[in-house]
Amino acid sequence: MMPLRIDLHSDTKTKPSPGMLEAMTRAEVGDEQLFEDPTVNALCERVADLLGFTSAVFLPSGTMCNQISAAVLCRPGDEIIADHNAHILTIEGAGTSVIARAAGTMIAGQRGVFTGEQLEAAIRPISRYAPRSRLVAVEQTANFGGGTIWPIDVIADIVSVAKRHDLLLHMDGARLLNAVVASGVDAKTYCDGFDAAWIDFSKGLGAPVGAVLAGDSAFIEEAWRWKQRMGGAMRQAGILAAAALFALDHNVDRLADDHANAKLFADKLTGIQGLGVDAKSVETNIVLIDVSERAESAPEMSKKLRAKGVRIGAIDTTTLRAVTHLDVGRGDVLEAAGILAELVADETAK
Ligand SMILES: *Cc1c(COP(=O)(O)O)cnc(C)c1O
């Protein structure tokens, strides 16, 4: 097996840059859970402002943001409505069933995005026999949809349907800033009408750890209770918050490079027999490759690529997912596309 040279497995693979590490070592710190860490406090204020909320809380992970938000906004037996591939319902260990003790109902969206009409159809009539429809979760961008951006008019529709039915709204904004950079719509506008929203720093923004969940002050006060309860309350976390602040200053606009690299990667694979790649649908930093027409499964292809020094994950038996990020450049992406094309050509020749 060749050493790993190009890692397109996920944008979580970034390592802190020298500039980020320096910011971390210079961070002014204190006891975070007593609100004595000035760097964490500054980060929370900045993210609350960015997303258009009054308050925010720093958490160790995006998963904890999703889980705490669900726990605050749902009562046991309530129902969360999300796309059928939504991270909050599908790959967090059924946390919403365990922690919030909420049920989930899934909508079959298009590439991770559903419409107001689909939402309307999924809302249950009020009845003591049924779970109470309570929380609508939007994932901006839709990870397993292929980094799809929820258009702002679709979001506005979702918000209006939700409000009409007295539902609450949660934004899983793990990659919200990718959507902002790609679309030019600002984060506040995307979050307008939502009860809670969060962004992740350990994805495309390039920080090692951390996410910030925002909402109104009553929501954040209750979120703090859950943070404490779940062991997410920290101490000198300013070292981590400094990385996040550095990321907001230096790593947001450059997400456009990741988007251009993803597009380039998709373009290079377009037209190769047996690889289903729709370059037009690549809106941000994620490229889905449908390999259902090939004899080998996606996990088998992923393994063969890894043996050639390239890591691209399989998200199911027929789909590969490549994610561009800060630590892969244009040259890497071209090389990875070449290696994948070669692998496919070798197999076709057999
Ligand atoms: C990564 C991710 C999460 C979870 O974030 P972690 O920081 O890895 O816990 C949640 N939602 C989406 C859409 C993600 O991509």
XYZ file of C-alpha atoms and ligand atoms in Angstrom:
365
model
C 0.000 0.000 0.000
C 1.303 3.446 -0.921
C 1.418 6.061 1.821
C -1.622 8.318 1.908
C -0.849 11.321 -0.276
C -4.203 12.881 -1.111
C -6.976 12.732 1.456
C -10.397 13.563 0.016
C -12.200 11.532 2.664
C -13.588 14.608 4.409
C -12.963 18.278 5.126
C -12.463 17.215 8.746
C -8.970 16.052 7.725
C -7.378 19.509 7.861
C -4.579 20.064 10.343
C -4.088 23.447 12.019
C -1.835 25.709 9.943
C 1.259 27.381 11.504
C -0.649 30.682 11.734
C -3.553 28.991 13.497
C -1.228 27.208 15.904
C 0.438 30.506 16.726
C -2.940 32.112 17.433
C -3.732 29.186 19.732
C -0.525 29.537 21.728
C -1.134 33.281 22.174
C -4.758 32.883 23.284
C -5.831 34.570 26.473
C -7.637 31.893 28.480
C -9.691 31.376 31.637
C -12.346 29.083 33.038
C -14.789 28.714 30.175
C -17.703 27.380 32.218
C -17.519 30.385 34.546
C -17.552 32.694 31.470
C -14.000 33.721 32.380
C -12.391 32.737 29.098
C -12.210 35.964 27.058
C -11.373 34.147 23.831
C -14.377 31.821 24.085
C -16.587 34.781 25.002
C -15.344 36.701 21.957
C -15.982 33.724 19.687
C -19.539 33.247 20.982
C -20.340 36.928 20.467
C -18.918 36.859 17.000
C -20.849 33.773 15.890
C -24.118 34.982 17.460
C -23.684 38.183 15.469
C -22.727 36.358 12.272
C -25.818 34.137 12.417
C -28.180 36.867 13.636
C -28.909 35.614 17.163
C -28.460 37.241 20.560
C -26.538 34.403 22.248
C -24.267 31.463 21.531
C -22.413 28.653 23.250
C -19.105 26.982 22.356
C -19.325 23.184 22.152
C -16.797 20.444 21.434
C -18.537 19.190 18.289
C -21.255 19.737 15.767
C -22.912 16.546 16.909
C -23.294 18.032 20.378
C -24.838 21.174 18.825
C -27.448 19.062 17.020
C -28.185 16.950 20.065
C -28.421 19.817 22.537
C -30.607 21.864 20.232
C -32.993 18.899 19.811
C -33.002 18.331 23.562
C -33.859 21.970 24.269
C -36.505 22.332 21.562
C -38.283 18.958 21.833
C -40.197 17.225 24.579
C -39.971 13.428 24.793
C -42.263 11.934 22.145
C -42.063 14.993 19.877
C -41.044 14.459 16.289
C -38.134 15.910 14.335
C -38.644 16.282 10.595
C -35.538 16.102 8.414
C -34.281 14.835 5.065
C -33.758 11.060 4.932
C -29.987 11.523 4.779
C -29.788 14.231 7.443
C -26.806 13.898 9.761
C -28.893 14.638 12.867
C -31.120 11.595 12.312
C -28.863 9.139 10.495
C -25.309 9.220 11.818
C -25.313 10.436 15.376
C -25.974 7.088 17.024
C -29.719 7.780 17.200
C -28.818 10.496 19.715
C -32.110 12.315 19.242
C -33.964 9.151 20.336
C -31.696 8.681 23.338
C -31.074 12.243 24.528
C -34.079 14.356 23.467
C -36.163 11.148 23.340
C -37.739 12.516 20.187
C -39.012 10.540 17.230
C -37.819 11.313 13.725
C -39.616 11.402 10.432
C -37.682 11.540 7.206
C -38.526 13.287 3.965
C -37.068 11.988 0.689
C -35.598 15.250 -0.524
C -33.736 15.948 -3.759
C -30.026 15.769 -3.058
C -30.729 16.477 0.606
C -33.177 19.329 0.081
C -36.938 19.115 0.522
C -39.647 21.637 -0.320
C -42.251 23.482 1.733
C -44.865 21.298 0.097
C -43.078 18.113 1.190
C -42.782 19.535 4.692
C -46.482 20.349 4.771
C -47.284 16.738 3.798
C -45.006 15.357 6.534
C -46.569 17.344 9.370
C -48.961 15.181 11.351
C -52.450 16.272 12.254
C -52.709 17.024 15.945
C -53.877 13.844 17.628
C -53.098 12.061 20.859
C -52.359 8.940 18.798
C -49.558 10.553 16.819
C -46.152 11.919 17.710
C -46.303 15.691 17.957
C -44.550 17.271 14.956
C -42.232 19.751 16.577
C -38.881 20.549 14.973
C -37.799 20.970 11.357
C -34.107 20.440 10.692
C -32.409 21.986 7.666
C -28.849 20.925 6.834
C -27.013 23.703 5.036
C -25.190 22.450 2.978
C -26.671 18.949 2.628
C -23.726 16.672 3.269
C -24.916 13.370 1.829
C -26.906 15.256 -0.770
C -23.522 16.208 -2.259
C -22.897 19.589 -0.623
C -26.175 20.948 -1.986
C -27.150 24.501 -1.082
C -30.713 24.998 0.143
C -31.856 27.941 -2.010
C -32.980 30.887 0.074
C -36.493 30.868 -1.413
C -36.898 27.186 -0.454
C -35.749 28.016 3.075
C -38.226 30.915 3.227
C -41.001 28.499 2.211
C -39.921 25.983 4.853
C -39.913 28.698 7.512
C -43.368 29.905 6.551
C -44.879 26.383 6.535
C -43.205 25.604 9.881
C -44.477 28.812 11.483
C -47.990 28.229 10.186
C -47.986 24.878 12.011
C -46.244 26.200 15.145
C -43.128 24.127 14.487
C -39.646 25.180 15.541
C -36.653 25.359 13.182
C -33.108 24.103 13.605
C -30.254 24.750 11.184
C -27.439 22.212 11.057
C -24.912 24.633 9.612
C -21.879 22.353 9.679
C -21.088 23.819 6.235
C -23.302 26.927 6.302
C -20.335 29.147 5.450
C -19.669 27.066 2.336
C -23.204 27.966 1.237
C -22.600 31.633 2.111
C -19.380 31.841 0.102
C -20.801 29.937 -2.880
C -24.143 31.783 -3.064
C -23.328 35.263 -1.780
C -26.362 35.071 0.553
C -25.225 36.001 4.073
C -25.473 33.677 7.057
C -28.037 35.862 8.863
C -30.377 35.675 5.908
C -30.128 31.881 5.778
C -30.881 31.683 9.520
C -33.765 34.156 9.441
C -36.792 32.686 11.251
C -34.805 29.806 12.784
C -34.830 29.071 16.524
C -31.282 27.692 16.553
C -28.332 27.406 14.201
C -24.719 26.353 14.470
C -21.492 26.261 12.509
C -18.656 23.784 12.702
C -15.026 24.859 12.906
C -13.499 21.434 12.354
C -14.820 21.072 8.790
C -13.797 23.338 5.938
C -12.772 26.135 8.286
C -9.705 24.141 9.250
C -9.747 24.284 13.071
C -8.994 21.120 15.049
C -12.021 21.076 17.373
C -15.183 23.015 18.088
C -18.568 24.288 16.988
C -20.772 27.168 18.103
C -24.539 26.880 18.613
C -26.567 30.102 18.536
C -30.103 31.050 19.547
C -31.956 33.480 21.794
C -30.849 33.893 25.393
C -33.497 31.574 26.888
C -32.492 28.845 24.400
C -28.796 29.254 25.170
C -29.404 29.230 28.908
C -31.136 25.874 28.565
C -28.425 24.679 26.138
C -25.889 25.416 28.892
C -27.734 23.133 31.253
C -27.414 20.319 28.667
C -23.774 21.192 27.984
C -23.031 20.836 31.674
C -25.056 17.644 31.929
C -23.368 16.028 28.939
C -19.850 16.903 30.034
C -19.365 19.508 27.343
C -18.522 22.316 29.770
C -14.812 23.062 29.434
C -12.081 24.998 31.194
C -9.293 26.845 29.316
C -11.032 26.299 26.001
C -9.784 29.639 24.659
C -6.958 27.721 23.000
C -9.590 26.081 20.810
C -11.689 29.219 20.417
C -8.569 31.047 19.185
C -8.316 28.529 16.345
C -11.961 29.164 15.500
C -11.483 32.952 15.531
C -8.411 32.558 13.329
C -10.531 30.443 10.963
C -13.206 33.164 10.737
C -10.529 35.720 9.886
C -8.539 33.650 7.393
C -10.377 30.592 6.172
C -13.840 31.718 5.099
C -13.298 33.457 1.730
C -10.876 30.761 0.672
C -13.682 28.159 0.799
C -14.198 29.352 -2.794
C -10.924 27.564 -3.670
C -12.326 24.297 -2.283
C -15.443 24.787 -4.382
C -13.374 25.440 -7.519
C -11.276 22.337 -6.801
C -14.378 20.182 -6.326
C -15.754 21.462 -9.626
C -12.427 20.766 -11.352
C -12.345 17.243 -9.931
C -15.899 16.605 -11.159
C -15.094 18.072 -14.591
C -12.103 15.753 -14.956
C -14.250 12.710 -14.183
C -17.149 13.688 -16.414
C -17.619 11.363 -19.368
C -15.588 8.477 -17.953
C -17.491 5.293 -18.612
C -19.209 3.922 -15.541
C -18.589 6.966 -13.349
C -21.730 8.942 -12.743
C -20.598 12.472 -11.990
C -22.792 15.479 -12.561
C -20.382 18.413 -12.555
C -23.266 20.895 -12.826
C -24.638 19.707 -9.500
C -21.350 20.398 -7.677
C -22.203 23.559 -5.777
C -19.659 23.512 -2.955
C -16.844 21.210 -1.784
C -18.436 17.756 -2.091
C -18.492 15.510 -5.163
C -20.634 12.367 -5.280
C -19.596 9.703 -7.779
C -22.185 7.069 -8.679
C -20.425 3.788 -9.453
C -23.550 1.613 -9.734
C -22.695 0.801 -13.353
C -19.365 -0.663 -12.424
C -18.751 -4.262 -11.425
C -16.996 -3.291 -8.192
C -18.782 -1.745 -5.270
C -17.939 1.731 -3.986
C -16.167 0.309 -0.884
C -14.023 -1.907 -3.134
C -13.079 1.048 -5.316
C -12.343 3.117 -2.234
C -9.947 0.416 -1.034
C -8.163 0.266 -4.386
C -7.772 4.036 -4.446
C -6.333 3.959 -0.954
C -3.756 1.396 -2.108
C -2.706 4.005 -4.704
C -2.343 6.719 -2.069
C -5.709 8.450 -2.502
C -8.484 8.343 0.055
C -12.080 8.785 -1.141
C -14.799 7.353 1.068
C -17.780 5.226 0.068
C -21.019 6.487 1.609
C -22.999 3.439 0.471
C -22.419 0.462 -1.820
C -22.699 2.507 -5.015
C -21.549 6.021 -4.122
C -18.100 7.496 -3.566
C -17.860 10.881 -1.857
C -14.870 13.174 -2.378
C -14.512 16.297 -0.246
C -12.077 19.125 -0.980
C -10.517 21.220 1.761
C -7.700 23.470 2.932
C -5.078 20.722 2.833
C -5.635 19.643 -0.785
C -4.678 21.876 -3.687
C -5.540 22.037 -7.355
C -2.629 19.765 -8.239
C -3.756 17.120 -5.713
C -7.258 17.131 -7.090
C -6.011 16.737 -10.672
C -3.759 13.895 -9.590
C -6.542 12.150 -7.658
C -8.878 12.416 -10.661
C -6.121 10.932 -12.847
C -5.618 8.015 -10.471
C -9.360 7.307 -10.321
C -9.631 7.489 -14.131
C -6.698 5.087 -14.460
C -8.212 2.640 -11.991
C -11.470 2.627 -13.906
C -9.664 2.211 -17.256
C -7.657 -0.753 -15.877
C -10.821 -2.427 -14.691
C -12.669 -1.733 -17.941
C -9.783 -3.318 -19.904
C -9.931 -6.522 -17.866
C -19.837 16.747 10.448
C -21.276 17.042 10.512
C -21.934 17.066 11.743
C -21.257 16.706 13.034
O -20.210 17.564 13.330
P -18.986 17.037 14.257
O -18.264 18.300 14.573
O -18.197 16.095 13.392
O -19.575 16.367 15.430
C -23.266 17.386 11.749
N -23.911 17.689 10.610
C -23.308 17.676 9.416
C -24.080 18.047 8.204
C -21.974 17.340 9.317
O -21.386 17.305 8.127
